[in-house]
Short mmCIF file of C-alpha atoms in Angstrom, two decimals:
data_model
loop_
_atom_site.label_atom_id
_atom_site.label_comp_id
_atom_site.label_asym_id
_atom_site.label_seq_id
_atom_site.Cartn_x
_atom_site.Cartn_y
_atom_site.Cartn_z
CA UNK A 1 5.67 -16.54 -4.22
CA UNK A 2 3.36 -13.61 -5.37
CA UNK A 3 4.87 -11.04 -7.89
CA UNK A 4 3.51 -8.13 -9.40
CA UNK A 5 4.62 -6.44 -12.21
CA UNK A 6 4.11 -2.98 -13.88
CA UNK A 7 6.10 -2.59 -16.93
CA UNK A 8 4.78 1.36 -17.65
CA UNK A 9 7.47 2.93 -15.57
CA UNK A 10 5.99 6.30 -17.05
CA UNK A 11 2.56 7.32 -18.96
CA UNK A 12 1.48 10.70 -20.51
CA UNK A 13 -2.43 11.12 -21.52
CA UNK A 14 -3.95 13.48 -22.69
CA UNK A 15 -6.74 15.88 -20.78
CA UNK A 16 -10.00 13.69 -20.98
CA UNK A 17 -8.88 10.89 -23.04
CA UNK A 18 -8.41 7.44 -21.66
CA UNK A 19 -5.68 5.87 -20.88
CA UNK A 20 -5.07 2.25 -19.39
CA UNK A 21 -1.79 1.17 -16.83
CA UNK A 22 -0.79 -2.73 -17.34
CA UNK A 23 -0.60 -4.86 -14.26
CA UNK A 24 -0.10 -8.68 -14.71
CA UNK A 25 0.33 -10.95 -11.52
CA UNK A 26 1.68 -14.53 -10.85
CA UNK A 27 -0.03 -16.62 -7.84
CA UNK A 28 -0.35 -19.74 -7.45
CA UNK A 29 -2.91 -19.66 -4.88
CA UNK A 30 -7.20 -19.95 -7.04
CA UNK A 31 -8.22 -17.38 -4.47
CA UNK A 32 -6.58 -13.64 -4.54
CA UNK A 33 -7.54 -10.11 -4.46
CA UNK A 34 -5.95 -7.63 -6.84
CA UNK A 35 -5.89 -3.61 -5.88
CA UNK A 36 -4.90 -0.35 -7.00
CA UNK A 37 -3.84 2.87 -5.17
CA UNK A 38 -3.27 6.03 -6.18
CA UNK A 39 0.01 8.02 -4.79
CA UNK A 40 -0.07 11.72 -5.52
CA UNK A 41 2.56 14.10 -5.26
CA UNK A 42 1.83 14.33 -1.54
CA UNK A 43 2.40 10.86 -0.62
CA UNK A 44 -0.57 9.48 0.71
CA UNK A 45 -1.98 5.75 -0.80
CA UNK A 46 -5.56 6.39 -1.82
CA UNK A 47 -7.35 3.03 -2.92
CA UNK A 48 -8.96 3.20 -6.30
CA UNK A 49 -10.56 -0.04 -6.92
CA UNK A 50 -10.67 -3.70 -5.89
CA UNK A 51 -11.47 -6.89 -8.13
CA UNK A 52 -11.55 -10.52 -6.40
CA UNK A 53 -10.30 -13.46 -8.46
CA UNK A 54 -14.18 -14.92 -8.13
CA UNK A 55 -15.62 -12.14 -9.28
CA UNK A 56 -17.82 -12.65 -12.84
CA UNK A 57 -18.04 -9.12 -13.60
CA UNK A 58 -14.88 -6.30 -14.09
CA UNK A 59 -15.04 -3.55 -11.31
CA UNK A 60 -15.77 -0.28 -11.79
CA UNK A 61 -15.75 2.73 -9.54
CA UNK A 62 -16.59 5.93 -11.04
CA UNK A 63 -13.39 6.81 -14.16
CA UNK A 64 -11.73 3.58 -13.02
CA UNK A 65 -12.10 0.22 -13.98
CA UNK A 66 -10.24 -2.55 -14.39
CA UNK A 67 -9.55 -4.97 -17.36
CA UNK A 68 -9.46 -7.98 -15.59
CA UNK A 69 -8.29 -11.20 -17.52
CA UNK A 70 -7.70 -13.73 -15.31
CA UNK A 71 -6.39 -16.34 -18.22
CA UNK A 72 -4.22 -14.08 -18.68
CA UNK A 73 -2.91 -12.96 -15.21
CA UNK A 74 -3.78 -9.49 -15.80
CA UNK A 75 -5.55 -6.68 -14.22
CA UNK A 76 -5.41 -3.33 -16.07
CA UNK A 77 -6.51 0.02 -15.00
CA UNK A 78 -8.75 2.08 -16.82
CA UNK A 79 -9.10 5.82 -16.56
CA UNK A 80 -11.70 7.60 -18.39
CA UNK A 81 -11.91 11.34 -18.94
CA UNK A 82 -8.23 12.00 -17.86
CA UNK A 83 -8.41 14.62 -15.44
CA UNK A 84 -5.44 17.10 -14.25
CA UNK A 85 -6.13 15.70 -10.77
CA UNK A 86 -5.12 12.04 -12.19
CA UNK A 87 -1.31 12.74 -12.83
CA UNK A 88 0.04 10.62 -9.66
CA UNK A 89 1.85 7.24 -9.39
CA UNK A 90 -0.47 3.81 -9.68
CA UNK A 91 0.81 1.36 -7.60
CA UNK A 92 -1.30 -2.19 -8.50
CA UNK A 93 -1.06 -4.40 -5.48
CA UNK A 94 -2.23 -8.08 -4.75
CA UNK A 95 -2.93 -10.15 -1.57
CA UNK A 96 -3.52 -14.20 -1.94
CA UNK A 97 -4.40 -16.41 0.96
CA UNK A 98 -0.69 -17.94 1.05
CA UNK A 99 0.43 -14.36 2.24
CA UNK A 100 -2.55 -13.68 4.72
CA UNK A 101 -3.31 -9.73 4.58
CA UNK A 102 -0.12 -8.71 3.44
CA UNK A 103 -0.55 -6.65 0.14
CA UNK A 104 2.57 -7.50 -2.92
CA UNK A 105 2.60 -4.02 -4.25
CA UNK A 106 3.87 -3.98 -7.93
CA UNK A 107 6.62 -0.78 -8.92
CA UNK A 108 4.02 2.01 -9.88
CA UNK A 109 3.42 3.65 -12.55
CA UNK A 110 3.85 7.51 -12.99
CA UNK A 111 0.85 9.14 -14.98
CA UNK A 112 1.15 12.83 -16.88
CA UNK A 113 -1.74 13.91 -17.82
CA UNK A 114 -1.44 16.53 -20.49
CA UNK A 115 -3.85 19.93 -20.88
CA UNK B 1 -14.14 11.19 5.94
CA UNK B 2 -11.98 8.97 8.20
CA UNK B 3 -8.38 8.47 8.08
CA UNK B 4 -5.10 7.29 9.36
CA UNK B 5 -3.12 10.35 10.40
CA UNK B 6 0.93 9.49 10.79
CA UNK B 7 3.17 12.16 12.78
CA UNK B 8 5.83 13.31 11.93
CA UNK B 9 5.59 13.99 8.50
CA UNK B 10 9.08 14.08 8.50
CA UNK B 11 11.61 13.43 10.32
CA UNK B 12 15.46 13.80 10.20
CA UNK B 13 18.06 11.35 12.53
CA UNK B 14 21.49 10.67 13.12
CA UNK B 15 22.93 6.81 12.35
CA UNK B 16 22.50 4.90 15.02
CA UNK B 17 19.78 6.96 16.80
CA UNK B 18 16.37 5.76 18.00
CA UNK B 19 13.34 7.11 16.15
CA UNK B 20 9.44 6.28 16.79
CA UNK B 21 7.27 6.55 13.93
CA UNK B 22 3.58 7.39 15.44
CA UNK B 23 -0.19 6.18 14.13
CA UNK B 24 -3.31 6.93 14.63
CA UNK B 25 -5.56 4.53 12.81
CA UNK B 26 -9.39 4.84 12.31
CA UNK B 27 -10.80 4.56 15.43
CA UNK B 28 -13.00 1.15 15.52
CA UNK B 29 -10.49 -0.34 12.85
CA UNK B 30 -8.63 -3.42 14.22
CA UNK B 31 -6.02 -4.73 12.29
CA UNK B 32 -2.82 -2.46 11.97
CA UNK B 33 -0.20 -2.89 9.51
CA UNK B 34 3.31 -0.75 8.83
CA UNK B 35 5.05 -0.67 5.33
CA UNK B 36 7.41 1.24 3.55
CA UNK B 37 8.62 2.83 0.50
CA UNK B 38 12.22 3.48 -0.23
CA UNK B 39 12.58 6.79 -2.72
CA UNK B 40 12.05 5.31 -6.19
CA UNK B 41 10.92 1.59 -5.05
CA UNK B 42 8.18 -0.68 -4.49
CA UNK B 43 6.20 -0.39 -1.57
CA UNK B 44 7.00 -3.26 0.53
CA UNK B 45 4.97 -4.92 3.83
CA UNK B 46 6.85 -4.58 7.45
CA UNK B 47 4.38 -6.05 9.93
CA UNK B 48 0.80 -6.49 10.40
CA UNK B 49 -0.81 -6.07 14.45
CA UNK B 50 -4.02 -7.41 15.66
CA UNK B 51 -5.35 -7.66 19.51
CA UNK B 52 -1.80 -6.40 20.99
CA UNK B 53 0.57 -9.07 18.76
CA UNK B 54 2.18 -9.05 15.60
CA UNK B 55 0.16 -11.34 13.11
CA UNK B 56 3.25 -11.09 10.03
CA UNK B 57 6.30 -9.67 9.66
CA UNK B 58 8.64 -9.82 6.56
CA UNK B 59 11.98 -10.24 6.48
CA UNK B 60 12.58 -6.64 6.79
CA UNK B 61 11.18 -6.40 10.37
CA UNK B 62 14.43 -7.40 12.26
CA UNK B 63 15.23 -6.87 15.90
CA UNK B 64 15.77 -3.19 15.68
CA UNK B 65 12.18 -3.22 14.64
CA UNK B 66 9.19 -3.13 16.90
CA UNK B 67 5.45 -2.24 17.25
CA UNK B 68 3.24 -1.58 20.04
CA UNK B 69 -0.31 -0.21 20.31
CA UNK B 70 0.51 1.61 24.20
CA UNK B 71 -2.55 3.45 25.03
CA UNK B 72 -5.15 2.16 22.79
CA UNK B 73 -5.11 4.70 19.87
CA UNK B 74 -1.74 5.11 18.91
CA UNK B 75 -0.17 2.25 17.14
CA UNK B 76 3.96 2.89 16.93
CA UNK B 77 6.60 1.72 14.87
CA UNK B 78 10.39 2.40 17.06
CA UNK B 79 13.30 1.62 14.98
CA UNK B 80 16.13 1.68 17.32
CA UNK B 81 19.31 1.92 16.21
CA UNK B 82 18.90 3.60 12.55
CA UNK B 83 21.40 3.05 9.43
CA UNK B 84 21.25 4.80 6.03
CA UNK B 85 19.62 2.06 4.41
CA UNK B 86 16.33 2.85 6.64
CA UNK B 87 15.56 6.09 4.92
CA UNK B 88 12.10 5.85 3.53
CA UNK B 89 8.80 6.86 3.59
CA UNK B 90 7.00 4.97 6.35
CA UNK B 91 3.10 3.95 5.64
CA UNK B 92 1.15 2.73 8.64
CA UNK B 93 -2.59 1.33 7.40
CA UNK B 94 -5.36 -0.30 9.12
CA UNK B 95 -8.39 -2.09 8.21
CA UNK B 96 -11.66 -3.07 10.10
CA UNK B 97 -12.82 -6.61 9.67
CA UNK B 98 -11.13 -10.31 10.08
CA UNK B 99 -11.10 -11.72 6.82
CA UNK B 100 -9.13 -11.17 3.49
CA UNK B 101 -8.67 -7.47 2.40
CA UNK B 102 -11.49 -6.58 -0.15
CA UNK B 103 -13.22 -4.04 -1.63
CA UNK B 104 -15.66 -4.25 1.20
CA UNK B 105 -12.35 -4.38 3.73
CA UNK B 106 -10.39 -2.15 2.48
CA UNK B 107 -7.01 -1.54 3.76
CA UNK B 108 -6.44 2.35 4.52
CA UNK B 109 -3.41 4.02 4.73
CA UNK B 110 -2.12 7.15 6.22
CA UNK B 111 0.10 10.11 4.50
CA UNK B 112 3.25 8.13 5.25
CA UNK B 113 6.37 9.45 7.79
CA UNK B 114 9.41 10.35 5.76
CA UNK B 115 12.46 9.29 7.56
CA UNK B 116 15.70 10.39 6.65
CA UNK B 117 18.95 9.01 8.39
CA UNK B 118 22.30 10.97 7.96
#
């Protein structure tokens, strides 16, 4: 069965700093996809960034990237140059091929950011 | 940009009452999914819907569940008889290509129906 887990039920960061949220993921399945959305205060799930379990490089997208050690079972988020705008939960998520297209979310994170 | 837009925002039943969530997924996406979010929880998967049948469901998506895509556009979720315990926020998504989700097939959601049963 998948599981994902965030342990950071709560971040603060300061205005442009960085700051990373922890995600670490059991599958037993060689071939899975690991995600993460961003929830404002609003509610809607905006994707963020996307790293397969093949992939040879770490993904970035603009401020984000991820930390991905796959020894490790782990697939951090990176923000760079915390912005006002980035205060929001970040929910890391994880599809595998035993679970089709269904997406294991983990329980979010919360993220202050700070002026 | 396109997006999945979700009506009502909110919405606000009586136990036992029949309530249909409604979606409007990007238009030449073809793979339509529900899930929800109880207040302070994980976000968990209801059902996924390709070419008029449900593909998954979890365990969640009992017989007072159901989905149907009537007209082409609109992709519903009905709940029929509501209890307390299906107060949530309700996130229908959709995505465009066969295949696992990716970067490259991403899975987009909408703003999410809040459902409240009293």
């Amino acid at each position: 069965a998948q599981k994902i887990t965030q342990t950071q039920p709560g971040m603060f960061v300061q205005e442009k700093e960085a700051v990373t949220l922890d995600c670490t993921y059991d599958t037993s399945d060689p071939s899975y996809g690991l995600f993460w959305y961003k929830q404002p205060s609003s509610g809607e799930m905006i994707f963020l960034i996307y790293q397969g379990s093949y992939d040879q490089q770490n993904a970035t997208e603009g401020r984000y990237s991820l930390n991905f050690q796959k020894a490790r079972k782990s697939a951090n988020l990176v923000i760079s140059a915390s912005q006002l705008g980035d205060s929001a939960m970040y929910f890391c998520a994880m599809r595998d091929n035993n679970a089709g297209n269904m997406l294991t979310f983990g329980g979010g994170t919360r993220l202050m950011v700070k002026p | 940009e396109p997006e999945v837009t979700q009506t009502p925002s909110h919405q606000v039943t009586q136990m036992g009452q029949e309530v249909i969530l409604r979606c409007v997924p990007i238009s030449n996406h073809l793979y339509f999914y529900w899930y929800r979010q109880i207040l302070g929880q994980k976000v968990e998967f209801l059902v996924s819907f390709y070419n008029n049948e449900i593909s998954e469901k979890s365990e969640i998506f009992d017989d007072q569940f159901s989905v149907e895509r009537p007209d082409g556009s609109n992709f519903t979720l009905k709940i029929r008889s509501t209890k307390l315990e299906d107060s949530a926020m309700y996130f229908c998504a959709s995505n465009l290509r066969q295949g696992p989700l990716s970067g490259a097939n991403v899975l987009t959601f909408g703003a999410g129906s809040r459902l409240t049963v009293l």
